[in-house]
Amino acid sequence: MKVYDWLVVGAGLTGAALSYELSKAGFSVLLIEENQDSANATRFSYGGIPYWSGTSPLTTQLASEGINRYHELSAELDQDFEFRNIDLLLTIASNTNPHTTRSQYNHFAIQPQLLDVNAACELEPMINPEAISGAIHFNHAHVNPQLLVKAYLSGLSAHGGEICLDQVTGFTREGVSTLKSNYFSKNMAVCAGGIGRSLLQNAGISTRLCFTHAEVIETIPSELTLRSLVMPAVSERFILESQSSNLDEVWNYDNYEVSPPSIDVGAIQFKNRQLRIGQLSMAHTNPHLERDLKQSEISIREQVNKVLPAIASVRGSCHHCLVAFSPDSLPLIGTVAGNIAGNIAENIYLFSGFTSPFVYVPTLAKRFALSVGGNFDPLISQLSPQRFGNS
Ligand SMILES: Cc1cc2nc3c(=O)[nH]c(=O)nc-3n(C[C@H](O)[C@H](O)[C@H](O)COP(=O)(O)OP(=O)(O)OC[C@H]3O[C@@H](n4cnc5c(N)ncnc54)[C@H](O)[C@@H]3O)c2cc1C
């Protein structure tokens, strides 16, 4: 009977990065992922790295470490994950005062530039000038999410970590049960994205992990060229996250629409010329909710046609995933208070709920691995899931 030091559930960005860092720190690691094709939030993400987005000493330090960690990882993982600088254009709706919208960005550590319509369209000719009153411009960074995960998983294997295709169905004090077997481990980390909430709930562990249902169109490779990453300056998704997470009690209902669907017109093109176009977000407590993806695709294309008309009709298909977040936009990292067969489950950890995971996960995965190796980290302890006082 093999007993691992760490068993990690989920091979999206959070699980892949955490498994890699734990194995690099010298722990024996088993990573369990239920989906062969990993059609998860990481898979459908834009992969943008908002290293400018610190708003407090904690997040400013982490964002700065985050971008530096990518430079290290490029050499350390020795695989190309298409890390690059990119212009981020946050479009301001034509009926909105650009200066008022710009002022909403005053609290960020790195300040953006406000562009008028001409300057915005010069930077991104795909934008319809009639649809905007200006745009906010940040120097942004970008990776290919699938290639980044692949690079982390190769690094995990190189350090002796193991990966297994199976579904975790429950926790015991000694490890996890899965569809196929039982695995034994001294510690477990839940990196299961939006499903993490119900997975822990089934084990009698409550958390403040919330999630949105997200839908995005992935196109075939296109002859068109989108130079920048485009998103709206006022993000419906972030408004939805901040409003819906405050309604803690409703998240305990089984089948409840916390917030109706809304669409943020955004797009990114990858090196293989495929576009991801989105995104529709809604908050509903049922992670297995059946969605009409044909209808979502029509709705997304209608909205995209207003701002980025040339790409709105590029052939593609609509996909669904769950995106985890927390009530205060900070990740949930640390042991979860729980009760399994009468014993507090101090060896079950959460590493999830990141609002901007691409900037924070690489550095926090490394910090976490060092902290559980015995180097107390005051930054990690500030992110404990127990900061909300859940039982
Ligand atoms: C359209 C879109 C654009 C985005 N753009 C950005 C962006 O530009 N920048 C940014 O920082 N973030 C962005 N995000 C958010 C980001 O993609 C996600 O927050 C992040 O990828 C989540 O990673 P994760 O590892 O927590 O979850 P996931 O990627 O969802 O991975 C969780 C994994 O756990 C597995 N799993 C679940 N339950 C079990 C189980 N019981 N047993 C075994 N395995 C299990 C799942 O199969 C899945 O593979 C975007 C999201 C979307 C949808």
Coordinates of C-alpha atoms and ligand atoms in Angstrom, one line a residue:
M1 CA 0.0 0.0 0.0
K2 CA 1.6 3.2 -1.2
V3 CA 1.1 6.3 1.0
Y4 CA 1.8 9.5 -0.9
D5 CA 2.8 12.8 0.9
W6 CA 0.3 14.7 -1.3
L7 CA -2.7 13.7 -3.3
V8 CA -4.0 16.5 -5.6
V9 CA -7.5 16.5 -7.0
G10 CA -7.9 18.2 -10.5
A11 CA -5.4 18.9 -13.3
G12 CA -6.5 22.4 -14.3
L13 CA -4.0 25.3 -13.8
T14 CA -4.3 25.1 -10.0
G15 CA -3.7 21.4 -9.6
A16 CA -1.0 21.2 -12.3
A17 CA 1.0 24.0 -10.8
L18 CA 0.5 22.8 -7.2
S19 CA 1.5 19.2 -8.0
Y20 CA 4.6 20.4 -9.8
E21 CA 5.7 22.6 -7.0
L22 CA 5.0 20.0 -4.3
S23 CA 7.0 17.4 -6.2
K24 CA 9.8 19.8 -6.8
A25 CA 9.9 20.5 -3.1
G26 CA 10.6 16.8 -2.6
F27 CA 7.2 15.4 -1.7
S28 CA 5.7 12.3 -3.3
V29 CA 2.7 13.4 -5.3
L30 CA -0.3 11.7 -7.0
L31 CA -2.4 14.0 -9.2
I32 CA -5.9 12.6 -9.9
E33 CA -7.9 14.0 -12.9
E34 CA -11.3 12.7 -14.0
N35 CA -11.3 14.0 -17.6
Q36 CA -9.1 12.6 -20.3
D37 CA -9.6 15.8 -22.4
S38 CA -9.8 18.1 -19.4
A39 CA -12.6 20.3 -20.8
N40 CA -12.2 22.6 -17.8
A41 CA -12.0 26.3 -17.1
T42 CA -8.3 26.3 -17.8
R43 CA -8.8 24.7 -21.2
F44 CA -11.3 27.5 -22.3
S45 CA -9.5 30.4 -20.6
Y46 CA -8.1 33.4 -22.4
G47 CA -4.8 32.9 -20.5
G48 CA -4.3 36.6 -19.7
I49 CA -1.9 37.6 -17.0
P50 CA -3.0 40.9 -15.4
Y51 CA 0.2 41.6 -13.5
W52 CA -0.9 45.2 -13.2
S53 CA -3.9 44.4 -11.1
G54 CA -2.6 44.5 -7.5
T55 CA -4.9 46.7 -5.3
S56 CA -3.3 46.1 -1.9
P57 CA 0.2 45.5 -0.6
L58 CA -0.5 41.7 -0.6
T59 CA -1.9 41.5 -4.2
T60 CA 0.7 44.0 -5.5
Q61 CA 3.5 41.9 -4.1
L62 CA 2.0 38.7 -5.5
A63 CA 1.3 40.1 -8.9
S64 CA 4.9 41.3 -9.2
E65 CA 6.2 37.9 -8.1
G66 CA 3.7 36.3 -10.4
I67 CA 5.1 37.8 -13.6
N68 CA 8.6 37.2 -12.5
R69 CA 7.8 33.5 -11.8
Y70 CA 6.8 33.1 -15.5
H71 CA 10.3 34.2 -16.6
E72 CA 11.8 31.6 -14.3
L73 CA 9.3 28.9 -15.4
S74 CA 10.1 29.4 -19.1
A75 CA 13.6 28.2 -18.3
E76 CA 12.8 25.8 -15.5
L77 CA 10.1 23.8 -17.3
D78 CA 12.0 24.0 -20.6
Q79 CA 8.8 23.9 -22.7
D80 CA 7.3 26.6 -24.8
F81 CA 3.9 27.7 -23.4
E82 CA 3.7 30.8 -25.6
F83 CA 4.5 33.3 -22.8
R84 CA 4.5 36.7 -24.4
N85 CA 3.6 40.4 -23.8
I86 CA 0.3 41.5 -25.4
D87 CA -1.8 44.7 -25.5
L88 CA -4.9 44.5 -23.4
L89 CA -7.7 46.7 -24.6
L90 CA -10.6 47.2 -22.3
T91 CA -13.4 48.7 -24.4
I92 CA -15.6 51.4 -23.1
A93 CA -19.2 51.4 -24.4
S94 CA -20.1 54.2 -26.7
N95 CA -22.8 55.5 -24.3
T96 CA -20.4 55.8 -21.4
N97 CA -18.1 58.6 -20.3
P98 CA -14.5 57.3 -20.8
H99 CA -13.1 59.4 -18.0
T100 CA -15.6 58.0 -15.5
T101 CA -14.7 54.5 -16.5
R102 CA -11.0 55.3 -16.4
S103 CA -11.4 56.5 -12.8
Q104 CA -12.5 53.0 -11.8
Y105 CA -9.0 51.8 -12.5
N106 CA -7.3 54.4 -10.2
H107 CA -6.7 51.9 -7.4
F108 CA -4.6 49.5 -9.5
A109 CA -0.8 49.3 -8.7
I110 CA 0.1 49.9 -12.4
Q111 CA -1.9 52.6 -14.1
P112 CA -3.4 52.2 -17.6
Q113 CA -3.6 54.6 -20.4
L114 CA -6.9 56.0 -21.6
L115 CA -7.1 55.8 -25.4
D116 CA -9.6 57.7 -27.6
V117 CA -11.5 55.9 -30.3
N118 CA -8.9 56.5 -33.0
A119 CA -6.0 55.3 -30.9
A120 CA -7.9 52.2 -29.7
C121 CA -8.8 51.2 -33.3
E122 CA -5.3 51.9 -34.5
L123 CA -4.0 49.4 -31.9
E124 CA -6.8 46.9 -32.6
P125 CA -8.3 47.5 -36.1
M126 CA -10.9 44.7 -35.5
I127 CA -12.8 47.0 -33.0
N128 CA -15.9 48.7 -34.4
P129 CA -15.3 52.5 -33.7
E130 CA -19.0 53.1 -33.5
A131 CA -19.3 50.7 -30.5
I132 CA -16.9 52.5 -28.2
S133 CA -16.1 55.8 -26.6
G134 CA -12.5 54.9 -26.0
A135 CA -10.5 52.0 -24.4
I136 CA -8.3 51.4 -21.4
H137 CA -4.9 50.1 -22.4
F138 CA -2.7 47.9 -20.2
N139 CA 0.6 46.2 -21.0
H140 CA -0.5 42.6 -20.3
A141 CA 1.1 39.2 -20.5
H142 CA -0.3 36.0 -22.0
V143 CA 0.2 32.2 -22.1
N144 CA -1.4 29.3 -23.9
P145 CA -3.3 27.7 -20.9
Q146 CA -3.1 24.2 -22.3
L147 CA 0.6 24.4 -23.0
L148 CA 1.3 25.8 -19.6
V149 CA -0.6 22.9 -17.9
K150 CA 1.2 20.4 -20.2
A151 CA 4.6 22.0 -19.2
Y152 CA 3.7 21.7 -15.5
L153 CA 2.6 18.1 -15.9
S154 CA 5.9 17.2 -17.7
G155 CA 7.8 18.9 -14.8
L156 CA 5.7 16.9 -12.3
S157 CA 6.6 13.6 -14.0
A158 CA 10.3 14.6 -14.2
H159 CA 10.3 15.1 -10.4
G160 CA 8.8 11.6 -9.9
G161 CA 5.2 12.7 -9.5
E162 CA 2.4 10.4 -10.7
I163 CA -0.8 11.3 -12.7
C164 CA -3.9 9.1 -12.7
L165 CA -7.1 9.3 -14.7
D166 CA -9.9 8.7 -12.2
Q167 CA -12.7 10.5 -10.3
V168 CA -12.4 11.3 -6.7
T169 CA -15.7 10.4 -5.0
G170 CA -14.9 11.0 -1.3
F171 CA -12.4 11.6 1.4
T172 CA -11.2 9.5 4.3
R173 CA -8.7 10.5 7.0
E174 CA -6.2 8.3 5.1
G175 CA -6.8 9.5 1.6
V176 CA -9.5 9.4 -1.1
S177 CA -11.9 7.0 -2.6
T178 CA -12.3 7.1 -6.4
L179 CA -14.5 5.4 -9.0
K180 CA -11.8 2.7 -9.5
S181 CA -9.9 2.4 -6.2
N182 CA -8.8 4.0 -2.9
Y183 CA -5.6 6.0 -2.6
F184 CA -3.7 6.7 0.5
S185 CA -2.0 10.0 1.3
K186 CA -0.8 12.0 4.3
N187 CA -2.3 15.2 2.8
M188 CA -4.9 16.1 0.1
A189 CA -5.3 19.2 -1.9
V190 CA -8.6 20.0 -3.7
C191 CA -7.9 21.9 -7.0
A192 CA -11.2 20.8 -8.6
G193 CA -12.4 24.3 -9.8
G194 CA -16.1 25.0 -9.3
I195 CA -16.8 21.3 -8.5
G196 CA -14.6 21.7 -5.4
R197 CA -17.5 23.1 -3.4
S198 CA -19.8 20.1 -3.8
L199 CA -16.9 17.6 -3.5
L200 CA -16.1 19.0 -0.1
Q201 CA -19.8 19.5 0.8
N202 CA -20.4 15.7 0.2
A203 CA -17.6 15.1 2.7
G204 CA -19.4 17.3 5.3
I205 CA -17.0 20.2 4.7
S206 CA -18.4 23.6 4.0
T207 CA -16.4 26.3 2.2
R208 CA -17.1 29.8 0.8
L209 CA -16.0 28.6 -2.7
C210 CA -18.4 29.9 -5.3
F211 CA -18.5 29.4 -9.0
T212 CA -20.0 30.8 -12.2
H213 CA -21.1 28.8 -15.2
A214 CA -19.1 30.2 -18.1
E215 CA -19.6 29.7 -21.9
V216 CA -17.2 30.5 -24.6
I217 CA -16.8 29.9 -28.3
E218 CA -13.7 28.3 -29.6
T219 CA -13.2 28.8 -33.3
I220 CA -11.3 27.0 -36.0
P221 CA -8.0 28.6 -37.0
S222 CA -8.8 31.9 -38.7
E223 CA -7.1 33.9 -41.4
L224 CA -8.1 37.0 -39.5
T225 CA -5.6 38.6 -37.1
L226 CA -6.6 39.9 -33.7
R227 CA -3.6 41.7 -32.4
S228 CA -4.6 42.3 -28.8
L229 CA -6.6 40.7 -26.0
V230 CA -10.0 42.5 -25.9
M231 CA -12.4 42.6 -23.0
P232 CA -14.9 45.2 -21.7
A233 CA -13.7 47.8 -19.2
V234 CA -16.7 47.1 -17.0
S235 CA -16.8 43.4 -16.6
E236 CA -20.2 41.8 -16.0
R237 CA -18.5 38.7 -14.7
F238 CA -16.7 40.6 -11.9
I239 CA -19.9 42.4 -11.0
L240 CA -21.7 39.1 -10.9
E241 CA -19.0 37.5 -8.8
S242 CA -19.0 40.3 -6.2
Q243 CA -22.8 40.4 -5.9
S244 CA -23.5 36.7 -5.9
S245 CA -20.8 35.7 -3.4
N246 CA -22.3 38.0 -0.8
L247 CA -25.4 35.9 -0.8
D248 CA -23.8 33.1 1.2
E249 CA -27.0 31.3 2.3
V250 CA -28.4 30.8 -1.2
W251 CA -25.3 28.8 -2.2
N252 CA -26.6 26.1 0.0
Y253 CA -29.7 25.7 -2.1
D254 CA -29.4 22.7 -4.5
N255 CA -30.9 24.3 -7.7
Y256 CA -31.0 28.0 -7.5
E257 CA -30.2 30.8 -10.0
V258 CA -28.1 33.2 -8.1
S259 CA -27.6 35.6 -11.0
P260 CA -28.9 35.4 -14.6
P261 CA -26.7 35.1 -17.7
S262 CA -24.7 38.1 -18.8
I263 CA -22.2 38.5 -21.6
D264 CA -18.7 40.2 -21.6
V265 CA -17.5 40.7 -25.2
G266 CA -14.0 39.5 -25.2
A267 CA -11.6 37.7 -27.5
I268 CA -8.1 36.4 -27.9
Q269 CA -6.3 34.7 -30.7
F270 CA -3.7 32.0 -30.1
K271 CA -0.5 31.2 -32.0
N272 CA -2.4 28.4 -33.9
R273 CA -4.8 31.1 -35.1
Q274 CA -7.8 29.8 -33.1
L275 CA -9.9 32.4 -31.4
R276 CA -11.7 32.2 -28.1
I277 CA -14.7 34.5 -28.1
G278 CA -16.8 35.1 -25.1
Q279 CA -18.0 35.0 -22.6
L280 CA -21.3 34.3 -21.1
S281 CA -21.4 34.0 -17.2
M282 CA -24.1 33.1 -14.8
A283 CA -24.3 32.0 -11.2
H284 CA -26.3 28.9 -10.5
T285 CA -25.8 26.6 -7.5
N286 CA -26.2 23.4 -9.5
P287 CA -22.8 22.6 -11.0
H288 CA -24.4 20.0 -13.3
L289 CA -27.0 22.4 -14.7
E290 CA -28.0 21.5 -18.3
R291 CA -27.3 24.5 -20.6
D292 CA -28.5 25.2 -24.1
L293 CA -25.1 25.8 -25.8
K294 CA -26.7 26.5 -29.2
Q295 CA -28.7 29.4 -27.7
S296 CA -25.6 30.7 -25.8
E297 CA -23.6 30.7 -29.0
I298 CA -26.2 32.8 -30.8
S299 CA -26.3 35.2 -27.8
I300 CA -22.6 35.5 -27.6
R301 CA -22.2 36.1 -31.4
E302 CA -24.9 38.8 -31.3
Q303 CA -23.0 40.8 -28.7
V304 CA -19.6 40.2 -30.2
N305 CA -20.9 41.4 -33.6
K306 CA -21.4 44.9 -32.1
V307 CA -17.8 45.3 -30.9
L308 CA -15.7 42.9 -33.0
P309 CA -17.9 42.3 -36.1
A310 CA -15.2 40.6 -38.2
I311 CA -14.7 37.8 -35.8
A312 CA -18.3 37.3 -34.7
S313 CA -19.1 34.8 -37.5
V314 CA -15.9 32.8 -37.5
R315 CA -16.9 29.1 -37.4
G316 CA -16.5 27.4 -34.0
S317 CA -18.4 25.8 -31.2
C318 CA -19.6 26.8 -27.8
H319 CA -18.3 25.2 -24.6
H320 CA -19.3 25.2 -21.0
C321 CA -17.1 25.2 -17.8
L322 CA -17.2 26.2 -14.2
V323 CA -15.1 29.1 -12.9
A324 CA -14.3 29.1 -9.2
F325 CA -14.0 32.3 -7.1
S326 CA -14.2 33.5 -3.5
P327 CA -16.3 36.2 -1.8
D328 CA -13.4 38.6 -1.4
S329 CA -11.6 37.8 -4.8
L330 CA -8.6 36.3 -2.9
P331 CA -7.9 32.7 -3.3
L332 CA -8.7 30.0 -0.7
I333 CA -5.5 28.3 0.3
G334 CA -5.1 26.2 3.4
T335 CA -6.7 23.5 5.5
V336 CA -10.5 23.4 5.5
A337 CA -12.4 23.0 8.7
G338 CA -14.3 19.8 8.4
N339 CA -15.4 16.7 10.2
I340 CA -14.9 13.2 8.8
A341 CA -16.0 10.4 11.1
G342 CA -15.7 12.7 14.1
N343 CA -12.2 13.9 13.4
I344 CA -11.2 17.3 12.2
A345 CA -9.8 16.9 8.7
E346 CA -6.7 19.0 9.0
N347 CA -5.0 17.2 6.2
I348 CA -7.5 18.3 3.6
Y349 CA -6.4 21.6 1.9
L350 CA -8.1 23.8 -0.6
F351 CA -6.1 25.6 -3.3
S352 CA -8.8 27.2 -5.4
G353 CA -11.1 30.2 -5.9
F354 CA -8.5 32.5 -7.7
T355 CA -10.1 35.4 -9.6
S356 CA -7.0 36.0 -11.7
P357 CA -5.3 32.6 -11.4
F358 CA -2.9 33.1 -14.3
V359 CA -1.1 35.8 -12.4
Y360 CA -1.3 34.4 -8.8
V361 CA -1.2 30.6 -9.2
P362 CA 2.4 30.1 -10.2
T363 CA 3.9 32.1 -7.3
L364 CA 1.3 30.9 -4.7
A365 CA 1.8 27.2 -5.7
K366 CA 5.5 27.7 -5.0
R367 CA 4.9 29.5 -1.8
F368 CA 2.4 26.8 -0.6
A369 CA 4.9 24.0 -1.3
L370 CA 7.6 25.7 0.6
S371 CA 5.2 26.5 3.5
V372 CA 4.0 22.9 3.9
G373 CA 7.7 22.0 3.8
G374 CA 8.2 23.8 7.1
N375 CA 8.9 27.5 6.0
F376 CA 6.1 29.5 7.6
D377 CA 4.7 31.9 5.1
P378 CA 2.6 34.8 6.5
L379 CA 1.2 35.5 3.0
I380 CA -0.2 32.0 2.7
S381 CA -1.7 32.2 6.1
Q382 CA -3.6 35.4 5.1
L383 CA -5.3 33.4 2.4
S384 CA -6.7 30.6 4.7
P385 CA -10.2 29.5 3.8
Q386 CA -10.9 29.9 7.6
R387 CA -10.7 33.7 7.2
F388 CA -14.5 33.6 6.7
G389 CA -15.0 31.7 9.9
N390 CA -16.7 28.8 8.2
S391 CA -17.2 25.6 10.2
Ligands
LIG1 C1 -13.7 32.3 -21.1 C2 -12.8 32.4 -19.9 C3 -11.7 33.3 -20.0 C4 -10.8 33.4 -18.8 N1 -9.8 34.2 -18.9 C5 -8.9 34.3 -17.9 C6 -7.7 35.1 -18.0 O1 -7.5 35.8 -19.0 N2 -6.9 35.2 -17.0 C7 -7.1 34.5 -15.8 O2 -6.3 34.6 -14.9 N3 -8.2 33.7 -15.7 C8 -9.1 33.6 -16.7 N4 -10.2 32.8 -16.6 C9 -10.4 32.0 -15.3 C10 -9.5 30.8 -15.3 O3 -9.5 30.2 -16.6 C11 -10.0 29.8 -14.3 O4 -10.2 30.4 -13.0 C12 -8.9 28.7 -14.0 O5 -8.5 28.2 -15.2 C13 -9.4 27.7 -13.0 O6 -8.4 26.7 -12.9 P1 -8.7 25.5 -11.8 O7 -7.6 24.6 -11.8 O8 -9.2 26.1 -10.5 O9 -10.0 24.8 -12.4 P2 -10.3 23.9 -13.7 O10 -9.4 24.4 -14.9 O11 -11.7 23.9 -13.9 O12 -9.7 22.5 -13.3 C14 -10.4 21.7 -12.4 C15 -10.1 20.2 -12.7 O13 -10.6 19.4 -11.7 C16 -11.1 18.2 -12.2 N5 -12.0 17.6 -11.3 C17 -13.1 18.1 -10.7 N6 -13.7 17.2 -9.9 C18 -12.9 16.1 -9.9 C19 -12.9 14.9 -9.2 N7 -13.9 14.6 -8.3 N8 -11.9 14.0 -9.4 C20 -10.9 14.2 -10.3 N9 -10.8 15.4 -11.0 C21 -11.8 16.3 -10.7 C22 -11.8 18.7 -13.5 O14 -12.0 17.7 -14.4 C23 -10.9 19.8 -14.0 O15 -10.0 19.3 -14.9 C24 -11.1 32.6 -17.7 C25 -12.1 31.7 -17.7 C26 -13.0 31.6 -18.8 C27 -14.1 30.6 -18.7

